Amino acid sequence: MNVLIIGVTGYIGRAVAAAARRAGHEVAGLRHPGGHPLPEGVRAVDGDLADPASLTAVAKGFDRVVHVGPPLGEETDLAGVDALTAAGVPVVYTTGAAVLGSEPSDEDSDPDPHPLIRWRAEAERRVLAAGGQVVRPGMVYGNGGGLVAGLLAPKAAERGAGVYIGEPGVRWPVVHAEDLAGLYVAVLDRTGPGIWHGMSETVRLDELAAVLGDGRTVSWPLEEARAEIGGIADLFVLDQQISATKTRNRLGWNPAHTSLLDWLRARS
């Protein structure tokens, strides 16, 4: 297929582009003025995610549009969804685990979005109504990026102990970047609306902190964390138990990386 990836120069987008090319798809990437160079083998298509009205013309002619770009805010994100779906091309749209609450949930559970990203549930609804696909990744790690490498590991080095925000015991779903990229490739072959969970396991954040801190951990008070990293700190106290069983069974998705903690220990 001829696939347009929005966010192709980002952490997830680069992995998805490489996986899609390995699967034999032709890949183009949205490039806004002054943006980063595109990955090797990816054709540039000029456009700007911050200019939603332009996206309809950009998307026309492709077989699929994969949106792994960053959230820009309610008004811009929803206008962008409307513009992409207006092109008549099936959209694979990325949200995340935070659109679900703290109750045990799966692909069929109703969204219960955290206020920080409340509009993303509406974005999902619009994509599904247009016959598109929604991918909800957990916390992504590997390939040198993500919150583990970009926030938690440096914070552990700074404090001499692994940090977790708030109380111990909070659980998060996680996934390796390469496994997640494989999921997007599997989703490209789907037709009709669908929700898919990109989560290979659930990890306790205090146990993750212990590995990063060589057995030493410290709680990072929520107010202090908010002052340093902003509203994302609130997500670190959201305890989540989210199943990806339907995704695995229907897509035949079998992640190769099934233990973030073992993966980190092997690199220490």
mmCIF file of C-alpha atoms in Angstrom:
data_model
loop_
_atom_site.group_PDB
_atom_site.id
_atom_site.type_symbol
_atom_site.label_atom_id
_atom_site.label_comp_id
_atom_site.label_asym_id
_atom_site.label_seq_id
_atom_site.Cartn_x
_atom_site.Cartn_y
_atom_site.Cartn_z
ATOM 1 C CA MET A 1 0.000 0.000 0.000
ATOM 2 C CA ASN A 2 0.877 3.657 -0.342
ATOM 3 C CA VAL A 3 0.988 4.919 3.252
ATOM 4 C CA LEU A 4 1.289 8.451 4.625
ATOM 5 C CA ILE A 5 2.713 8.708 8.140
ATOM 6 C CA ILE A 6 2.083 11.834 10.170
ATOM 7 C CA GLY A 7 4.763 12.158 12.834
ATOM 8 C CA VAL A 8 7.275 10.111 10.838
ATOM 9 C CA THR A 9 10.299 11.867 12.359
ATOM 10 C CA GLY A 10 9.123 11.155 15.916
ATOM 11 C CA TYR A 11 10.055 8.337 18.253
ATOM 12 C CA ILE A 12 7.196 6.024 17.285
ATOM 13 C CA GLY A 13 6.891 7.280 13.717
ATOM 14 C CA ARG A 14 10.420 6.290 12.740
ATOM 15 C CA ALA A 15 9.891 2.745 13.986
ATOM 16 C CA VAL A 16 6.551 2.469 12.183
ATOM 17 C CA ALA A 17 8.037 3.781 8.925
ATOM 18 C CA ALA A 18 10.874 1.250 9.040
ATOM 19 C CA ALA A 19 8.509 -1.633 9.811
ATOM 20 C CA ALA A 20 6.093 -0.604 7.052
ATOM 21 C CA ARG A 21 8.901 -0.429 4.504
ATOM 22 C CA ARG A 22 10.161 -3.867 5.566
ATOM 23 C CA ALA A 23 6.628 -5.150 4.972
ATOM 24 C CA GLY A 24 6.775 -3.862 1.382
ATOM 25 C CA HIS A 25 4.668 -0.705 1.699
ATOM 26 C CA GLU A 26 5.553 2.578 0.046
ATOM 27 C CA VAL A 27 5.925 5.175 2.792
ATOM 28 C CA ALA A 28 5.602 8.942 2.642
ATOM 29 C CA GLY A 29 5.926 11.301 5.574
ATOM 30 C CA LEU A 30 4.355 14.649 6.352
ATOM 31 C CA ARG A 31 7.078 17.322 6.405
ATOM 32 C CA HIS A 32 6.324 20.776 7.713
ATOM 33 C CA PRO A 33 8.511 23.802 6.898
ATOM 34 C CA GLY A 34 11.715 23.679 8.914
ATOM 35 C CA GLY A 35 11.040 20.152 10.124
ATOM 36 C CA HIS A 36 13.549 17.381 10.777
ATOM 37 C CA PRO A 37 14.941 15.317 7.882
ATOM 38 C CA LEU A 38 12.786 12.310 7.059
ATOM 39 C CA PRO A 39 14.005 8.743 7.577
ATOM 40 C CA GLU A 40 15.831 7.086 4.720
ATOM 41 C CA GLY A 41 13.532 5.768 2.024
ATOM 42 C CA VAL A 42 10.554 7.917 3.080
ATOM 43 C CA ARG A 43 9.155 10.297 0.499
ATOM 44 C CA ALA A 44 8.388 13.806 1.745
ATOM 45 C CA VAL A 45 4.917 15.306 1.443
ATOM 46 C CA ASP A 46 4.729 18.949 2.412
ATOM 47 C CA GLY A 47 2.111 19.823 4.993
ATOM 48 C CA ASP A 48 1.593 21.072 8.511
ATOM 49 C CA LEU A 49 -0.258 19.321 11.309
ATOM 50 C CA ALA A 50 -0.836 22.729 12.881
ATOM 51 C CA ASP A 51 -2.816 23.729 9.767
ATOM 52 C CA PRO A 52 -5.644 21.176 9.904
ATOM 53 C CA ALA A 53 -7.488 22.525 6.866
ATOM 54 C CA SER A 54 -4.537 21.560 4.661
ATOM 55 C CA LEU A 55 -4.632 17.886 5.630
ATOM 56 C CA THR A 56 -7.543 16.833 3.400
ATOM 57 C CA ALA A 57 -5.644 17.564 0.212
ATOM 58 C CA VAL A 58 -2.459 16.058 1.649
ATOM 59 C CA ALA A 59 -4.147 12.738 2.480
ATOM 60 C CA LYS A 60 -5.891 12.204 -0.856
ATOM 61 C CA GLY A 61 -4.329 9.540 -3.053
ATOM 62 C CA PHE A 62 -2.985 7.398 -0.226
ATOM 63 C CA ASP A 63 -4.308 3.974 0.729
ATOM 64 C CA ARG A 64 -3.835 4.610 4.464
ATOM 65 C CA VAL A 65 -2.905 7.506 6.728
ATOM 66 C CA VAL A 66 -1.125 6.629 9.995
ATOM 67 C CA HIS A 67 -1.253 9.426 12.572
ATOM 68 C CA VAL A 68 1.445 9.106 15.224
ATOM 69 C CA GLY A 69 2.023 12.832 15.553
ATOM 70 C CA PRO A 70 2.038 14.680 18.877
ATOM 71 C CA PRO A 71 -1.180 16.028 20.399
ATOM 72 C CA LEU A 72 -1.482 19.764 19.739
ATOM 73 C CA GLY A 73 -4.624 20.521 21.737
ATOM 74 C CA GLU A 74 -8.337 19.930 21.483
ATOM 75 C CA GLU A 75 -9.293 22.350 18.729
ATOM 76 C CA THR A 76 -6.355 21.542 16.447
ATOM 77 C CA ASP A 77 -6.491 17.793 16.992
ATOM 78 C CA LEU A 78 -10.208 17.446 16.333
ATOM 79 C CA ALA A 79 -10.039 19.686 13.272
ATOM 80 C CA GLY A 80 -7.171 17.568 11.998
ATOM 81 C CA VAL A 81 -9.179 14.367 12.444
ATOM 82 C CA ASP A 82 -12.096 15.881 10.548
ATOM 83 C CA ALA A 83 -9.812 17.012 7.722
ATOM 84 C CA LEU A 84 -8.149 13.615 7.383
ATOM 85 C CA THR A 85 -11.382 11.641 7.396
ATOM 86 C CA ALA A 86 -12.840 14.074 4.826
ATOM 87 C CA ALA A 87 -10.214 12.820 2.362
ATOM 88 C CA GLY A 88 -11.969 9.443 2.297
ATOM 89 C CA VAL A 89 -8.785 7.557 3.196
ATOM 90 C CA PRO A 90 -8.825 5.086 6.112
ATOM 91 C CA VAL A 91 -7.013 6.608 9.094
ATOM 92 C CA VAL A 92 -5.005 4.726 11.729
ATOM 93 C CA TYR A 93 -5.069 7.108 14.686
ATOM 94 C CA THR A 94 -2.961 6.979 17.848
ATOM 95 C CA THR A 95 -4.261 7.860 21.285
ATOM 96 C CA GLY A 96 -2.974 5.961 24.320
ATOM 97 C CA ALA A 97 -3.742 4.178 27.556
ATOM 98 C CA ALA A 98 -4.722 7.424 29.271
ATOM 99 C CA VAL A 99 -8.051 7.476 27.390
ATOM 100 C CA LEU A 100 -9.052 4.657 29.742
ATOM 101 C CA GLY A 101 -9.513 4.989 33.474
ATOM 102 C CA SER A 102 -8.330 3.019 36.475
ATOM 103 C CA GLU A 103 -10.974 0.284 36.203
ATOM 104 C CA PRO A 104 -9.897 -2.974 34.513
ATOM 105 C CA SER A 105 -10.567 -2.486 30.802
ATOM 106 C CA ASP A 106 -10.092 -3.895 27.330
ATOM 107 C CA GLU A 107 -10.615 -2.893 23.693
ATOM 108 C CA ASP A 108 -14.403 -2.851 24.158
ATOM 109 C CA SER A 109 -14.436 -0.687 27.293
ATOM 110 C CA ASP A 110 -15.887 2.805 27.101
ATOM 111 C CA PRO A 111 -13.285 5.572 27.237
ATOM 112 C CA ASP A 112 -12.792 7.313 30.550
ATOM 113 C CA PRO A 113 -10.119 9.833 29.568
ATOM 114 C CA HIS A 114 -7.863 11.649 31.970
ATOM 115 C CA PRO A 115 -8.722 15.380 31.903
ATOM 116 C CA LEU A 116 -5.271 16.135 30.490
ATOM 117 C CA ILE A 117 -6.266 14.514 27.167
ATOM 118 C CA ARG A 118 -10.056 14.394 27.458
ATOM 119 C CA TRP A 119 -10.668 15.299 23.794
ATOM 120 C CA ARG A 120 -8.788 12.267 22.522
ATOM 121 C CA ALA A 121 -11.821 10.086 23.261
ATOM 122 C CA GLU A 122 -13.826 12.283 20.884
ATOM 123 C CA ALA A 123 -11.050 12.003 18.318
ATOM 124 C CA GLU A 124 -11.350 8.220 18.592
ATOM 125 C CA ARG A 125 -15.104 8.398 18.105
ATOM 126 C CA ARG A 126 -14.747 10.458 14.923
ATOM 127 C CA VAL A 127 -12.077 8.181 13.462
ATOM 128 C CA LEU A 128 -14.166 5.071 14.166
ATOM 129 C CA ALA A 129 -17.303 6.676 12.729
ATOM 130 C CA ALA A 130 -15.379 7.211 9.488
ATOM 131 C CA GLY A 131 -14.339 3.553 9.370
ATOM 132 C CA GLY A 132 -10.817 4.072 10.707
ATOM 133 C CA GLN A 133 -8.650 2.286 13.234
ATOM 134 C CA VAL A 134 -7.498 3.438 16.685
ATOM 135 C CA VAL A 135 -4.264 2.268 18.312
ATOM 136 C CA ARG A 136 -3.790 2.790 22.064
ATOM 137 C CA PRO A 137 -0.151 2.199 23.027
ATOM 138 C CA GLY A 138 1.046 1.785 26.566
ATOM 139 C CA MET A 139 4.262 3.471 27.693
ATOM 140 C CA VAL A 140 6.714 2.898 24.852
ATOM 141 C CA TYR A 141 10.348 1.975 25.535
ATOM 142 C CA GLY A 142 13.389 0.868 23.562
ATOM 143 C CA ASN A 143 15.269 2.293 20.578
ATOM 144 C CA GLY A 144 16.817 4.946 22.822
ATOM 145 C CA GLY A 145 13.629 6.909 23.442
ATOM 146 C CA GLY A 146 10.473 7.125 25.493
ATOM 147 C CA LEU A 147 9.826 8.081 29.103
ATOM 148 C CA VAL A 148 12.141 5.429 30.521
ATOM 149 C CA ALA A 149 15.217 6.707 28.687
ATOM 150 C CA GLY A 150 14.130 10.345 28.535
ATOM 151 C CA LEU A 151 12.798 10.947 32.051
ATOM 152 C CA LEU A 152 12.935 8.069 34.524
ATOM 153 C CA ALA A 153 16.513 6.896 33.946
ATOM 154 C CA PRO A 154 17.993 10.427 34.061
ATOM 155 C CA LYS A 155 15.968 11.186 37.194
ATOM 156 C CA ALA A 156 17.320 8.031 38.843
ATOM 157 C CA ALA A 157 20.873 9.054 37.962
ATOM 158 C CA GLU A 158 20.256 12.549 39.336
ATOM 159 C CA ARG A 159 18.827 11.354 42.663
ATOM 160 C CA GLY A 160 20.841 8.220 43.158
ATOM 161 C CA ALA A 161 17.586 6.255 43.414
ATOM 162 C CA GLY A 162 14.769 5.286 41.098
ATOM 163 C CA VAL A 163 11.740 7.542 41.369
ATOM 164 C CA TYR A 164 8.030 6.863 41.210
ATOM 165 C CA ILE A 165 5.423 9.598 41.555
ATOM 166 C CA GLY A 166 2.994 9.473 44.457
ATOM 167 C CA GLU A 167 2.230 6.183 46.174
ATOM 168 C CA PRO A 168 3.804 2.782 45.393
ATOM 169 C CA GLY A 169 1.872 0.100 43.535
ATOM 170 C CA VAL A 170 0.712 2.087 40.492
ATOM 171 C CA ARG A 171 0.649 -0.093 37.362
ATOM 172 C CA TRP A 172 1.108 0.923 33.748
ATOM 173 C CA PRO A 173 0.872 -0.999 30.473
ATOM 174 C CA VAL A 174 4.097 -0.891 28.446
ATOM 175 C CA VAL A 175 5.352 -1.935 25.006
ATOM 176 C CA HIS A 176 8.658 -1.995 23.150
ATOM 177 C CA ALA A 177 8.868 0.366 20.170
ATOM 178 C CA GLU A 178 9.613 -2.433 17.695
ATOM 179 C CA ASP A 179 6.685 -4.534 18.887
ATOM 180 C CA LEU A 180 4.416 -1.511 18.626
ATOM 181 C CA ALA A 181 5.633 -0.820 15.090
ATOM 182 C CA GLY A 182 4.731 -4.383 14.166
ATOM 183 C CA LEU A 183 1.238 -3.794 15.498
ATOM 184 C CA TYR A 184 0.748 -0.783 13.218
ATOM 185 C CA VAL A 185 1.790 -2.876 10.223
ATOM 186 C CA ALA A 186 -0.774 -5.521 11.181
ATOM 187 C CA VAL A 187 -3.459 -2.844 11.551
ATOM 188 C CA LEU A 188 -2.766 -1.520 8.036
ATOM 189 C CA ASP A 189 -4.386 -4.639 6.611
ATOM 190 C CA ARG A 190 -7.639 -4.143 8.536
ATOM 191 C CA THR A 191 -10.801 -2.688 7.043
ATOM 192 C CA GLY A 192 -13.706 -1.216 8.955
ATOM 193 C CA PRO A 193 -13.527 0.423 12.372
ATOM 194 C CA GLY A 194 -11.433 -1.126 15.132
ATOM 195 C CA ILE A 195 -9.674 -0.378 18.416
ATOM 196 C CA TRP A 196 -6.343 -2.059 19.114
ATOM 197 C CA HIS A 197 -4.232 -2.095 22.271
ATOM 198 C CA GLY A 198 -0.458 -1.858 21.900
ATOM 199 C CA MET A 199 0.491 -3.262 25.312
ATOM 200 C CA SER A 200 2.706 -6.273 25.926
ATOM 201 C CA GLU A 201 2.582 -6.348 29.754
ATOM 202 C CA THR A 202 1.730 -4.352 32.881
ATOM 203 C CA VAL A 203 4.540 -3.014 35.084
ATOM 204 C CA ARG A 204 4.503 -1.533 38.578
ATOM 205 C CA LEU A 205 6.194 1.842 38.421
ATOM 206 C CA ASP A 206 7.841 1.428 41.831
ATOM 207 C CA GLU A 207 9.360 -1.875 40.658
ATOM 208 C CA LEU A 208 10.584 -0.122 37.523
ATOM 209 C CA ALA A 209 12.101 2.536 39.784
ATOM 210 C CA ALA A 210 13.887 -0.160 41.781
ATOM 211 C CA VAL A 211 15.574 -1.533 38.660
ATOM 212 C CA LEU A 212 16.586 1.933 37.477
ATOM 213 C CA GLY A 213 17.882 2.802 40.947
ATOM 214 C CA ASP A 214 19.774 -0.460 41.573
ATOM 215 C CA GLY A 215 17.373 -1.355 44.356
ATOM 216 C CA ARG A 216 17.025 2.150 45.785
ATOM 217 C CA THR A 217 13.732 4.002 45.321
ATOM 218 C CA VAL A 218 12.192 7.268 46.436
ATOM 219 C CA SER A 219 8.712 8.707 46.015
ATOM 220 C CA TRP A 220 8.582 11.908 43.978
ATOM 221 C CA PRO A 221 5.752 13.979 45.514
ATOM 222 C CA LEU A 222 3.055 14.744 42.955
ATOM 223 C CA GLU A 223 3.097 18.514 43.491
ATOM 224 C CA GLU A 224 6.872 18.596 43.118
ATOM 225 C CA ALA A 225 6.698 16.504 39.956
ATOM 226 C CA ARG A 226 3.979 18.750 38.499
ATOM 227 C CA ALA A 227 6.174 21.783 39.047
ATOM 228 C CA GLU A 228 8.992 20.158 37.083
ATOM 229 C CA ILE A 229 7.321 18.171 34.292
ATOM 230 C CA GLY A 230 3.812 19.657 34.148
ATOM 231 C CA GLY A 231 0.461 17.943 33.925
ATOM 232 C CA ILE A 232 1.897 14.663 32.654
ATOM 233 C CA ALA A 233 2.845 13.983 36.270
ATOM 234 C CA ASP A 234 -0.818 13.287 36.999
ATOM 235 C CA LEU A 235 -0.757 10.330 34.622
ATOM 236 C CA PHE A 236 1.901 8.667 36.770
ATOM 237 C CA VAL A 237 -0.603 8.173 39.590
ATOM 238 C CA LEU A 238 -3.240 6.591 37.314
ATOM 239 C CA ASP A 239 -3.256 2.864 38.106
ATOM 240 C CA GLN A 240 -4.250 0.903 35.002
ATOM 241 C CA GLN A 241 -5.004 -2.722 34.202
ATOM 242 C CA ILE A 242 -5.635 -2.899 30.462
ATOM 243 C CA SER A 243 -5.994 -6.050 28.407
ATOM 244 C CA ALA A 244 -4.708 -6.482 24.852
ATOM 245 C CA THR A 245 -6.040 -10.013 24.462
ATOM 246 C CA LYS A 246 -8.465 -9.121 21.665
ATOM 247 C CA THR A 247 -5.686 -7.376 19.745
ATOM 248 C CA ARG A 248 -3.355 -10.340 20.095
ATOM 249 C CA ASN A 249 -5.983 -12.868 19.066
ATOM 250 C CA ARG A 250 -7.526 -11.034 16.134
ATOM 251 C CA LEU A 251 -4.311 -9.661 14.643
ATOM 252 C CA GLY A 252 -1.976 -12.481 15.594
ATOM 253 C CA TRP A 253 0.195 -9.901 17.351
ATOM 254 C CA ASN A 254 2.842 -11.545 19.519
ATOM 255 C CA PRO A 255 5.278 -9.045 21.074
ATOM 256 C CA ALA A 256 8.868 -10.261 21.279
ATOM 257 C CA HIS A 257 9.650 -8.102 24.314
ATOM 258 C CA THR A 258 7.567 -9.251 27.266
ATOM 259 C CA SER A 259 9.543 -7.972 30.268
ATOM 260 C CA LEU A 260 10.649 -4.359 30.496
ATOM 261 C CA LEU A 261 12.416 -5.068 33.792
ATOM 262 C CA ASP A 262 14.437 -7.965 32.345
ATOM 263 C CA TRP A 263 15.212 -5.845 29.291
ATOM 264 C CA LEU A 264 16.622 -3.121 31.546
ATOM 265 C CA ARG A 265 18.595 -5.581 33.694
ATOM 266 C CA ALA A 266 20.226 -7.015 30.572
ATOM 267 C CA ARG A 267 21.511 -3.535 29.753
ATOM 268 C CA SER A 268 22.845 -2.650 33.175
#
